[in-house]
């Protein structure tokens, strides 16, 4: 028997909270009156009150979208630049992954504390600081004269996205109510990921082939500076509102989580370059220490912390663990696909940097189209069906690379691989972002942004590490076959994610609805009225 579908928001009936249309009309509450279904539908479509004009809203959305563009620019674009940087600094093969990994390592490990700072001090403040920091560190990376300086600058760069990614999602989730307008804005935000991907690989290819690789970082610094000034001018300040919430930093939890993540992710990232693989002493030492510290962090967060960075109750929201778990698998597969498809097309197919740009173009353009269309149909179509379409696409994209013959026809393999890859990431990214931000109240929107982005970056770091291990352990079968082994590994990840969604995820249309705060207020009001009637 098919399970009943759920809304993109947690079903209020499961927590004793009725939807506005189901609320007893005998309750003479101003909230009930204000939350008439027609009023809910209207509020889900109109411009938020914090924007006095349409231009102020456009400026806000543009500044938020720049965050997505910048991250993809410095992650995906740098993958194209890696061979050039390796040659420029004569980096040894065992150290070639560090310029790319250092950035993601820092981003993934600092997202949760930065999300808490956003909840404490305001999204605008953290966003502006983050993009300003990224601009400065991008210049440092561009003028680096040694491999060590480049690695250090890339690591420092990661602190910028760690600050502005949670705050950008927090601002979007706080400003927009559930409904068509939120769907559209989140879809525009999602469309900027493939746009940033395209800008990144284009600038990297241009710099590598026609200019100097340093220009890649200088262009990134200019884009970051533009985002800084745009955000400063257009974003509504939320510092007073956040200060009134009384949110505190969980110091011990922050130290434990960051330390545990750094050690654990480092052990996987460094394993392929370790002289004796797992037998190298610092690999099991850092891995074991990281796991132990994360276990201690879990104990502290679950039983001791006054305001934990990661509250246990959020995992009690229906479907939340299943959605996060499935996306952990899919995001990890995304990291593998982006990196190893680049390696495969460059090393095996002999593509130049600009050829790689052309081959990736369907993924970029398709992503922008799919994400944009999603904003107009997410409130009309079943989330379950869309997530299953995305799940199947996640399986098909790496499988086409895994079975790719020598000298493959472009239209039979590369083109459909890029199209199915963008269907997978862009549909699931939009739907899960709306789901998570709508699940949590305004006081936890920074946490929502941190969960979304840490889930992505931690999974990419984790599974890229496993992918590197697989390539290293099967290198005797040849470079081509070792890459294909990684693509089959990604097929397995995507298949597990698809099974999780088939079994546990049921999402309805992303229609207009009450916010999580309104549902909580309504629940308390119903309880108070029930108590009075007794």
Short mmCIF file of C-alpha atoms in Angstrom, two decimals:
data_model
loop_
_atom_site.label_atom_id
_atom_site.label_comp_id
_atom_site.label_asym_id
_atom_site.label_seq_id
_atom_site.Cartn_x
_atom_site.Cartn_y
_atom_site.Cartn_z
CA UNK A 1 0.00 0.00 0.00
CA UNK A 2 1.41 3.40 -0.96
CA UNK A 3 2.31 5.71 1.86
CA UNK A 4 0.37 8.99 1.99
CA UNK A 5 2.28 11.96 0.66
CA UNK A 6 3.53 14.67 2.96
CA UNK A 7 3.99 18.37 2.35
CA UNK A 8 7.44 19.89 1.89
CA UNK A 9 6.86 21.09 5.44
CA UNK A 10 6.46 18.70 8.38
CA UNK A 11 2.83 17.68 8.75
CA UNK A 12 1.48 19.84 11.59
CA UNK A 13 -1.04 17.15 12.54
CA UNK A 14 1.82 14.92 13.66
CA UNK A 15 2.82 17.42 16.30
CA UNK A 16 -0.67 18.42 17.25
CA UNK A 17 -0.65 21.44 14.96
CA UNK A 18 -3.49 21.90 12.49
CA UNK A 19 -3.15 23.69 9.20
CA UNK A 20 -5.01 26.94 8.82
CA UNK A 21 -7.77 25.38 6.76
CA UNK A 22 -8.25 22.65 9.42
CA UNK A 23 -8.14 24.93 12.45
CA UNK A 24 -11.43 24.98 14.41
CA UNK A 25 -13.33 28.09 13.44
CA UNK A 26 -14.66 28.32 17.00
CA UNK A 27 -11.21 29.49 18.07
CA UNK A 28 -11.64 33.25 18.06
CA UNK A 29 -8.01 33.93 17.42
CA UNK A 30 -6.48 36.71 15.40
CA UNK A 31 -3.96 34.17 14.16
CA UNK A 32 -6.74 31.94 12.84
CA UNK A 33 -8.32 34.90 11.08
CA UNK A 34 -5.03 36.11 9.62
CA UNK A 35 -4.14 32.61 8.47
CA UNK A 36 -7.19 32.08 6.32
CA UNK A 37 -6.25 29.82 3.37
CA UNK A 38 -6.76 32.66 0.90
CA UNK A 39 -4.55 34.93 2.99
CA UNK A 40 -1.87 32.23 3.20
CA UNK A 41 -1.96 31.87 -0.57
CA UNK A 42 -1.66 35.64 -1.02
CA UNK A 43 1.25 35.95 1.42
CA UNK A 44 3.07 33.13 -0.39
CA UNK A 45 3.07 35.21 -3.57
CA UNK A 46 3.58 38.87 -2.59
CA UNK A 47 6.85 40.77 -2.07
CA UNK A 48 8.01 40.60 1.59
CA UNK A 49 7.39 43.76 3.60
CA UNK A 50 11.09 44.31 4.29
CA UNK A 51 11.51 45.34 0.63
CA UNK A 52 9.98 48.73 -0.06
CA UNK A 53 10.45 48.49 -3.83
CA UNK A 54 11.00 45.76 -6.38
CA UNK A 55 14.52 47.10 -6.95
CA UNK A 56 15.50 46.55 -3.33
CA UNK A 57 14.32 42.93 -3.62
CA UNK A 58 16.21 42.47 -6.91
CA UNK A 59 19.41 43.82 -5.32
CA UNK A 60 18.98 41.46 -2.37
CA UNK A 61 18.44 38.42 -4.59
CA UNK A 62 21.42 39.32 -6.78
CA UNK A 63 23.72 39.61 -3.77
CA UNK A 64 22.54 36.23 -2.45
CA UNK A 65 22.97 34.62 -5.86
CA UNK A 66 26.55 35.87 -6.00
CA UNK A 67 27.30 33.58 -3.04
CA UNK A 68 26.32 30.52 -5.04
CA UNK A 69 28.28 31.71 -8.07
CA UNK A 70 31.43 32.35 -6.02
CA UNK A 71 31.45 28.92 -4.37
CA UNK A 72 31.06 27.06 -7.65
CA UNK A 73 33.64 29.35 -9.23
CA UNK A 74 36.28 28.41 -6.67
CA UNK A 75 35.36 24.71 -6.43
CA UNK A 76 34.45 23.52 -9.92
CA UNK A 77 36.54 26.05 -11.82
CA UNK A 78 39.66 25.20 -9.90
CA UNK A 79 39.31 21.54 -10.92
CA UNK A 80 40.00 22.63 -14.52
CA UNK A 81 42.99 24.68 -13.33
CA UNK A 82 44.60 21.89 -11.27
CA UNK A 83 46.80 20.43 -14.09
CA UNK A 84 48.13 23.93 -14.90
CA UNK A 85 48.88 24.73 -11.25
CA UNK A 86 50.57 21.34 -10.79
CA UNK A 87 52.88 22.09 -13.73
CA UNK A 88 53.53 25.68 -12.60
CA UNK A 89 54.75 24.65 -9.15
CA UNK A 90 56.08 21.22 -10.17
CA UNK A 91 53.83 19.65 -7.53
CA UNK A 92 54.40 15.97 -6.90
CA UNK A 93 51.49 13.65 -7.87
CA UNK A 94 50.89 12.63 -4.26
CA UNK A 95 50.31 16.29 -3.30
CA UNK A 96 48.32 17.34 -6.38
CA UNK A 97 44.93 17.17 -4.65
CA UNK A 98 45.79 19.57 -1.82
CA UNK A 99 45.28 22.89 -3.66
CA UNK A 100 41.73 21.73 -4.45
CA UNK A 101 41.05 19.90 -1.17
CA UNK A 102 42.24 22.61 1.23
CA UNK A 103 39.37 24.90 0.23
CA UNK A 104 36.61 22.30 0.68
CA UNK A 105 38.18 20.96 3.87
CA UNK A 106 37.92 24.34 5.63
CA UNK A 107 34.47 25.13 4.23
CA UNK A 108 32.98 21.84 5.40
CA UNK A 109 34.47 21.99 8.89
CA UNK A 110 33.44 25.55 9.79
CA UNK A 111 29.88 25.73 8.42
CA UNK A 112 28.07 24.81 11.65
CA UNK A 113 29.77 27.41 13.91
CA UNK A 114 29.40 30.04 11.20
CA UNK A 115 25.71 29.19 10.93
CA UNK A 116 25.37 29.76 14.68
CA UNK A 117 27.15 33.13 14.35
CA UNK A 118 24.63 34.06 11.66
CA UNK A 119 21.77 33.20 14.00
CA UNK A 120 23.43 35.26 16.74
CA UNK A 121 24.61 38.38 14.95
CA UNK A 122 22.59 38.51 11.73
CA UNK A 123 22.91 37.12 8.24
CA UNK A 124 23.90 40.38 6.61
CA UNK A 125 26.90 40.90 8.89
CA UNK A 126 28.28 37.38 8.32
CA UNK A 127 27.59 37.53 4.59
CA UNK A 128 29.45 40.80 4.11
CA UNK A 129 32.39 39.64 6.23
CA UNK A 130 32.54 36.35 4.32
CA UNK A 131 32.65 37.78 0.79
CA UNK A 132 35.11 40.49 1.88
CA UNK A 133 37.41 37.85 3.37
CA UNK A 134 37.16 35.76 0.20
CA UNK A 135 38.21 38.75 -1.94
CA UNK A 136 41.34 39.34 0.18
CA UNK A 137 42.36 35.66 0.26
CA UNK A 138 41.80 35.31 -3.49
CA UNK A 139 44.40 38.02 -4.08
CA UNK A 140 46.79 36.16 -1.73
CA UNK A 141 46.27 32.97 -3.75
CA UNK A 142 46.89 34.84 -7.00
CA UNK A 143 50.23 36.26 -5.85
CA UNK A 144 51.42 33.02 -4.23
CA UNK A 145 54.96 32.05 -5.17
CA UNK A 146 55.12 28.56 -3.66
CA UNK A 147 52.93 25.49 -3.41
CA UNK A 148 52.70 25.96 0.38
CA UNK A 149 51.53 29.56 0.02
CA UNK A 150 48.90 28.53 -2.51
CA UNK A 151 47.62 25.73 -0.25
CA UNK A 152 47.52 28.11 2.72
CA UNK A 153 45.65 30.80 0.75
CA UNK A 154 43.14 28.24 -0.54
CA UNK A 155 42.50 27.08 3.04
CA UNK A 156 41.97 30.68 4.19
CA UNK A 157 39.60 31.22 1.25
CA UNK A 158 37.40 28.47 2.66
CA UNK A 159 36.51 30.57 5.71
CA UNK A 160 34.68 33.02 3.44
CA UNK A 161 32.09 30.59 2.02
CA UNK A 162 31.83 28.97 5.46
CA UNK A 163 30.52 32.36 6.64
CA UNK A 164 28.34 33.48 3.74
CA UNK A 165 26.77 30.18 2.67
CA UNK A 166 24.76 29.59 5.88
CA UNK A 167 23.89 33.28 6.13
CA UNK A 168 22.66 33.41 2.52
CA UNK A 169 20.28 30.48 3.06
CA UNK A 170 19.30 31.94 6.45
CA UNK A 171 18.34 35.24 4.85
CA UNK A 172 16.33 33.56 2.10
CA UNK A 173 14.57 31.25 4.57
CA UNK A 174 13.78 34.09 6.98
CA UNK A 175 12.56 36.62 4.43
CA UNK A 176 10.36 34.39 2.25
CA UNK A 177 7.29 32.48 3.38
CA UNK A 178 6.42 29.02 2.03
CA UNK A 179 4.82 29.45 -1.37
CA UNK A 180 5.40 30.15 -5.07
CA UNK A 181 7.54 33.23 -4.47
CA UNK A 182 9.92 31.32 -2.20
CA UNK A 183 10.06 28.50 -4.75
CA UNK A 184 10.98 30.96 -7.49
CA UNK A 185 13.67 32.72 -5.45
CA UNK A 186 15.23 29.44 -4.29
CA UNK A 187 15.17 28.21 -7.88
CA UNK A 188 16.98 31.34 -9.05
CA UNK A 189 19.46 30.75 -6.25
CA UNK A 190 19.87 27.14 -7.37
CA UNK A 191 20.28 28.19 -11.01
CA UNK A 192 23.32 30.22 -9.98
CA UNK A 193 25.20 27.01 -9.11
CA UNK A 194 25.49 25.89 -12.76
CA UNK A 195 26.06 29.52 -13.74
CA UNK A 196 28.95 29.73 -11.25
CA UNK A 197 30.18 26.37 -12.51
CA UNK A 198 30.24 27.68 -16.08
CA UNK A 199 31.86 30.99 -15.12
CA UNK A 200 34.45 29.08 -13.08
CA UNK A 201 35.46 26.57 -15.74
CA UNK A 202 35.37 29.25 -18.47
CA UNK A 203 37.66 31.61 -16.53
CA UNK A 204 39.90 28.71 -15.51
CA UNK A 205 40.16 27.46 -19.08
CA UNK A 206 40.78 30.97 -20.39
CA UNK A 207 43.44 31.66 -17.76
CA UNK A 208 45.14 28.29 -18.27
CA UNK A 209 45.27 28.40 -22.04
CA UNK A 210 45.52 32.09 -22.98
CA UNK A 211 46.70 34.01 -19.91
CA UNK A 212 48.22 33.09 -16.56
CA UNK A 213 46.56 30.85 -13.97
CA UNK A 214 46.90 33.76 -11.51
CA UNK A 215 44.23 35.69 -13.37
CA UNK A 216 41.71 33.06 -12.30
CA UNK A 217 42.13 34.21 -8.69
CA UNK A 218 42.20 37.91 -9.56
CA UNK A 219 38.91 37.58 -11.44
CA UNK A 220 37.48 35.74 -8.43
CA UNK A 221 38.63 38.59 -6.18
CA UNK A 222 36.83 41.11 -8.40
CA UNK A 223 33.61 39.06 -8.31
CA UNK A 224 33.88 38.81 -4.50
CA UNK A 225 34.36 42.58 -4.22
CA UNK A 226 31.26 43.18 -6.36
CA UNK A 227 29.27 40.86 -4.09
CA UNK A 228 30.62 42.70 -1.02
CA UNK A 229 29.42 46.12 -2.14
CA UNK A 230 26.12 44.80 -3.51
CA UNK A 231 25.31 43.04 -0.24
CA UNK A 232 26.34 46.05 1.84
CA UNK A 233 23.97 48.29 -0.14
CA UNK A 234 20.94 46.03 -0.63
CA UNK A 235 20.61 43.56 2.26
CA UNK A 236 18.18 44.48 5.05
CA UNK A 237 19.88 44.51 8.44
CA UNK A 238 18.73 41.80 10.82
CA UNK A 239 21.19 42.31 13.70
CA UNK A 240 18.62 43.77 16.14
CA UNK A 241 16.11 41.02 15.41
CA UNK A 242 18.77 38.36 15.93
CA UNK A 243 20.08 39.95 19.12
CA UNK A 244 16.57 39.81 20.60
CA UNK A 245 16.45 36.01 20.16
CA UNK A 246 19.11 35.51 22.83
CA UNK A 247 20.99 32.80 20.90
CA UNK A 248 24.37 31.80 22.34
CA UNK A 249 27.44 30.11 20.94
CA UNK A 250 28.11 26.58 22.13
CA UNK A 251 31.86 26.95 22.75
CA UNK A 252 32.78 23.38 23.74
CA UNK A 253 30.58 21.94 21.00
CA UNK A 254 32.18 24.21 18.40
CA UNK A 255 35.71 23.20 19.38
CA UNK A 256 34.86 19.50 19.46
CA UNK A 257 32.93 19.45 16.16
CA UNK A 258 35.48 21.51 14.23
CA UNK A 259 38.44 19.54 15.61
CA UNK A 260 36.76 16.18 14.97
CA UNK A 261 35.76 17.09 11.42
CA UNK A 262 39.19 18.47 10.52
CA UNK A 263 40.97 15.34 11.73
CA UNK A 264 38.51 12.93 10.11
CA UNK A 265 38.28 14.71 6.75
CA UNK A 266 42.06 15.22 6.73
CA UNK A 267 42.66 11.49 7.18
CA UNK A 268 40.57 10.66 4.09
CA UNK A 269 41.99 13.52 2.04
CA UNK A 270 45.61 12.71 2.90
CA UNK A 271 45.30 8.93 2.56
CA UNK A 272 45.98 8.67 -1.21
CA UNK A 273 49.22 10.65 -0.87
CA UNK A 274 50.40 8.86 2.28
CA UNK A 275 53.63 6.86 1.65
CA UNK A 276 52.23 3.59 3.02
CA UNK A 277 48.49 4.22 2.65
CA UNK A 278 46.63 3.09 5.83
CA UNK A 279 49.91 1.88 7.35
CA UNK A 280 51.26 5.43 7.47
CA UNK A 281 51.08 6.29 11.21
CA UNK A 282 49.41 9.70 10.92
CA UNK A 283 46.49 8.32 8.87
CA UNK A 284 44.97 5.94 11.47
CA UNK A 285 46.01 8.35 14.24
CA UNK A 286 44.12 11.33 12.81
CA UNK A 287 41.16 9.18 11.76
CA UNK A 288 40.80 7.54 15.18
CA UNK A 289 41.25 10.82 17.03
CA UNK A 290 38.68 12.50 14.80
CA UNK A 291 36.07 9.78 15.36
CA UNK A 292 36.62 9.81 19.14
CA UNK A 293 36.30 13.60 19.28
CA UNK A 294 33.12 13.51 17.17
CA UNK A 295 31.65 10.92 19.53
CA UNK A 296 32.44 13.19 22.47
CA UNK A 297 30.86 16.06 20.52
CA UNK A 298 27.72 13.97 20.02
CA UNK A 299 27.53 13.27 23.76
CA UNK A 300 28.00 16.94 24.57
CA UNK A 301 25.47 18.14 21.98
CA UNK A 302 22.85 15.58 22.96
CA UNK A 303 23.02 15.72 26.72
CA UNK A 304 25.08 18.62 28.06
CA UNK A 305 24.95 21.68 25.78
CA UNK A 306 22.53 24.46 26.75
CA UNK A 307 22.11 25.55 23.11
CA UNK A 308 23.70 22.80 20.96
CA UNK A 309 25.02 23.64 17.51
CA UNK A 310 23.06 20.69 16.13
CA UNK A 311 19.89 20.15 18.22
CA UNK A 312 18.75 16.54 18.36
CA UNK A 313 15.09 17.49 17.94
CA UNK A 314 15.55 18.53 14.31
CA UNK A 315 16.18 14.90 13.43
CA UNK A 316 12.74 14.05 14.84
CA UNK A 317 11.08 15.99 12.04
CA UNK A 318 9.43 13.49 9.72
CA UNK A 319 11.57 12.57 6.70
CA UNK A 320 14.39 14.90 7.76
CA UNK A 321 16.97 12.10 8.40
CA UNK A 322 16.00 10.33 5.17
CA UNK A 323 16.30 13.49 3.06
CA UNK A 324 19.65 14.46 4.62
CA UNK A 325 20.97 10.89 4.28
CA UNK A 326 19.95 10.55 0.64
CA UNK A 327 21.43 13.94 -0.23
CA UNK A 328 24.67 13.02 1.57
CA UNK A 329 25.06 10.16 -0.90
CA UNK A 330 24.05 12.28 -3.89
CA UNK A 331 26.24 15.26 -3.05
CA UNK A 332 29.19 12.92 -2.55
CA UNK A 333 28.49 11.51 -5.99
CA UNK A 334 28.34 15.05 -7.38
CA UNK A 335 31.85 15.76 -6.11
CA UNK A 336 33.12 12.56 -7.71
CA UNK A 337 31.35 13.32 -11.00
CA UNK A 338 32.66 16.87 -11.31
CA UNK A 339 36.26 16.00 -10.50
CA UNK A 340 36.64 12.66 -12.25
CA UNK A 341 34.67 13.61 -15.35
CA UNK A 342 37.14 16.48 -15.66
CA UNK A 343 40.08 14.09 -15.22
CA UNK A 344 38.58 11.58 -17.65
CA UNK A 345 37.86 14.11 -20.39
CA UNK A 346 41.28 15.70 -19.97
CA UNK A 347 43.45 12.60 -19.51
CA UNK A 348 41.60 9.86 -21.39
CA UNK A 349 39.76 11.84 -24.08
CA UNK A 350 42.55 14.38 -24.49
CA UNK A 351 40.37 17.46 -24.11
CA UNK A 352 41.98 20.90 -23.78
CA UNK A 353 40.77 23.32 -21.05
CA UNK A 354 38.53 25.16 -23.52
CA UNK A 355 37.20 21.87 -24.93
CA UNK A 356 36.25 20.91 -21.38
CA UNK A 357 34.33 24.18 -21.14
CA UNK A 358 32.40 23.26 -24.29
CA UNK A 359 31.68 19.72 -23.09
CA UNK A 360 30.42 20.97 -19.72
CA UNK A 361 28.21 23.65 -21.31
CA UNK A 362 25.04 21.46 -21.52
CA UNK A 363 25.32 20.82 -17.79
CA UNK A 364 25.62 24.53 -17.05
CA UNK A 365 22.94 25.78 -19.42
CA UNK A 366 20.61 22.88 -18.63
CA UNK A 367 21.01 23.54 -14.92
CA UNK A 368 20.01 27.17 -15.28
CA UNK A 369 16.96 26.24 -17.37
CA UNK A 370 15.80 23.44 -15.07
CA UNK A 371 16.29 25.48 -11.92
CA UNK A 372 14.48 28.49 -13.37
CA UNK A 373 11.52 26.40 -14.59
CA UNK A 374 11.33 24.73 -11.18
CA UNK A 375 10.41 28.04 -9.57
CA UNK A 376 7.19 28.11 -11.59
CA UNK A 377 6.11 24.47 -11.13
CA UNK A 378 7.23 23.30 -7.69
CA UNK A 379 3.89 24.38 -6.17
CA UNK A 380 2.06 22.43 -8.90
CA UNK A 381 3.96 19.12 -9.14
CA UNK A 382 4.49 16.33 -6.63
CA UNK A 383 7.82 16.62 -4.81
CA UNK A 384 8.00 12.82 -4.59
CA UNK A 385 7.86 12.36 -8.36
CA UNK A 386 10.43 15.11 -8.94
CA UNK A 387 12.83 13.62 -6.38
CA UNK A 388 12.55 10.19 -7.99
CA UNK A 389 13.28 11.67 -11.43
CA UNK A 390 16.33 13.36 -9.91
CA UNK A 391 17.36 10.11 -8.20
CA UNK A 392 17.28 8.13 -11.45
CA UNK A 393 19.26 10.87 -13.19
CA UNK A 394 21.93 10.66 -10.49
CA UNK A 395 22.37 6.97 -11.41
CA UNK A 396 22.46 7.47 -15.20
CA UNK A 397 25.07 10.26 -15.38
CA UNK A 398 28.05 8.35 -13.89
CA UNK A 399 26.95 5.11 -15.52
CA UNK A 400 27.45 6.68 -18.96
CA UNK A 401 31.07 7.44 -18.05
CA UNK A 402 31.52 3.99 -16.53
CA UNK A 403 30.48 2.25 -19.77
CA UNK A 404 31.98 4.84 -22.13
CA UNK A 405 33.95 3.22 -25.00
CA UNK A 406 37.12 4.54 -26.60
CA UNK A 407 36.49 7.61 -28.79
CA UNK A 408 32.87 7.87 -27.61
CA UNK A 409 30.27 9.66 -29.76
CA UNK A 410 29.58 12.99 -28.08
CA UNK A 411 25.78 12.86 -28.48
CA UNK A 412 25.54 9.27 -27.24
CA UNK A 413 27.61 9.61 -24.06
CA UNK A 414 28.98 13.02 -23.05
CA UNK A 415 25.89 15.08 -23.85
CA UNK A 416 23.32 12.83 -22.07
CA UNK A 417 25.71 12.42 -19.12
CA UNK A 418 25.84 16.19 -18.66
CA UNK A 419 22.07 16.59 -19.08
CA UNK A 420 21.16 13.85 -16.60
CA UNK A 421 23.74 15.19 -14.14
CA UNK A 422 22.12 18.61 -14.15
CA UNK A 423 18.62 17.11 -13.84
CA UNK A 424 19.78 15.22 -10.77
CA UNK A 425 21.50 18.05 -8.91
CA UNK A 426 19.22 20.97 -9.76
CA UNK A 427 15.89 19.31 -9.01
CA UNK A 428 17.00 17.71 -5.74
CA UNK A 429 18.95 20.81 -4.62
CA UNK A 430 15.91 23.09 -4.93
CA UNK A 431 13.40 20.73 -3.34
CA UNK A 432 15.57 19.78 -0.36
CA UNK A 433 16.56 23.40 0.30
CA UNK A 434 12.89 24.41 0.45
CA UNK A 435 12.12 21.41 2.66
CA UNK A 436 14.87 22.09 5.19
CA UNK A 437 14.40 25.87 5.45
CA UNK A 438 10.64 25.45 5.86
CA UNK A 439 11.04 22.77 8.54
CA UNK A 440 12.92 25.05 10.92
CA UNK A 441 11.80 28.23 12.71
CA UNK A 442 13.33 31.64 12.06
CA UNK A 443 15.70 31.36 15.02
CA UNK A 444 17.30 28.29 13.36
CA UNK A 445 17.56 29.49 9.75
CA UNK A 446 21.33 29.88 10.12
CA UNK A 447 21.37 26.24 11.25
CA UNK A 448 19.29 25.34 8.17
CA UNK A 449 21.88 26.97 5.92
CA UNK A 450 24.70 25.24 7.78
CA UNK A 451 23.03 21.82 7.48
CA UNK A 452 22.37 22.24 3.77
CA UNK A 453 25.91 23.31 2.95
CA UNK A 454 27.81 21.14 5.47
CA UNK A 455 25.91 18.11 4.18
CA UNK A 456 27.10 18.98 0.69
CA UNK A 457 30.72 19.85 1.41
CA UNK A 458 31.33 17.13 4.01
CA UNK A 459 29.93 14.48 1.70
CA UNK A 460 32.05 15.74 -1.20
CA UNK A 461 35.20 15.73 0.97
CA UNK A 462 34.38 12.30 2.41
CA UNK A 463 33.52 10.52 -0.83
CA UNK A 464 36.26 12.21 -2.83
CA UNK A 465 38.64 10.77 -0.27
CA UNK A 466 37.16 7.31 -0.81
CA UNK A 467 37.34 7.88 -4.57
CA UNK A 468 41.02 8.75 -4.31
CA UNK A 469 41.60 5.56 -2.33
CA UNK A 470 39.81 3.51 -4.98
CA UNK A 471 41.88 5.06 -7.79
CA UNK A 472 45.09 4.52 -5.82
CA UNK A 473 44.31 0.89 -4.99
CA UNK A 474 43.32 0.01 -8.59
CA UNK A 475 46.01 1.99 -10.43
CA UNK A 476 47.63 -1.25 -11.60
CA UNK A 477 44.64 -1.78 -13.93
CA UNK A 478 45.44 1.48 -15.72
CA UNK A 479 44.31 5.07 -15.36
CA UNK A 480 41.24 4.66 -17.53
CA UNK A 481 39.94 1.62 -15.64
CA UNK A 482 40.68 3.17 -12.25
CA UNK A 483 38.56 6.19 -13.23
CA UNK A 484 35.76 3.89 -14.41
CA UNK A 485 35.89 2.11 -11.05
CA UNK A 486 35.22 5.44 -9.35
CA UNK A 487 32.25 6.09 -11.63
CA UNK A 488 30.82 2.67 -10.73
CA UNK A 489 31.31 3.59 -7.09
CA UNK A 490 29.25 6.74 -7.74
CA UNK A 491 26.55 4.63 -9.40
CA UNK A 492 26.36 2.62 -6.19
CA UNK A 493 26.03 5.76 -4.06
CA UNK A 494 23.27 7.13 -6.28
CA UNK A 495 21.43 3.78 -6.20
CA UNK A 496 21.45 3.72 -2.39
CA UNK A 497 20.14 7.30 -2.32
CA UNK A 498 17.37 6.35 -4.76
CA UNK A 499 16.33 3.41 -2.56
CA UNK A 500 16.22 5.69 0.50
CA UNK A 501 13.92 8.10 -1.32
CA UNK A 502 11.70 5.30 -2.61
CA UNK A 503 11.29 3.88 0.89
CA UNK A 504 11.08 6.94 3.13
CA UNK A 505 10.53 10.22 1.27
CA UNK A 506 7.04 11.43 0.39
CA UNK A 507 6.83 15.09 -0.56
CA UNK A 508 3.78 17.00 -1.72
CA UNK A 509 3.69 20.21 -3.73
CA UNK A 510 5.68 23.15 -2.32
CA UNK A 511 2.52 25.19 -1.91
CA UNK A 512 1.76 28.24 0.22
CA UNK A 513 1.57 27.37 3.91
CA UNK A 514 2.09 28.69 7.39
CA UNK A 515 5.67 29.18 8.56
CA UNK A 516 7.22 26.93 11.19
CA UNK A 517 6.95 29.77 13.74
CA UNK A 518 3.25 30.26 13.01
CA UNK A 519 2.60 26.55 13.37
CA UNK A 520 4.40 26.52 16.70
CA UNK A 521 2.40 29.55 17.88
CA UNK A 522 -0.81 27.92 16.75
CA UNK A 523 0.06 24.72 18.59
CA UNK A 524 0.68 26.59 21.83
CA UNK A 525 -2.54 28.55 21.39
CA UNK A 526 -4.56 25.39 20.84
CA UNK A 527 -3.02 23.84 23.94
CA UNK A 528 -3.80 26.95 25.99
CA UNK A 529 -7.42 27.03 24.79
CA UNK A 530 -7.81 23.32 25.49
CA UNK A 531 -6.43 23.86 28.99
CA UNK A 532 -8.81 26.78 29.61
CA UNK A 533 -11.81 24.76 28.44
CA UNK A 534 -11.02 22.07 30.99
#
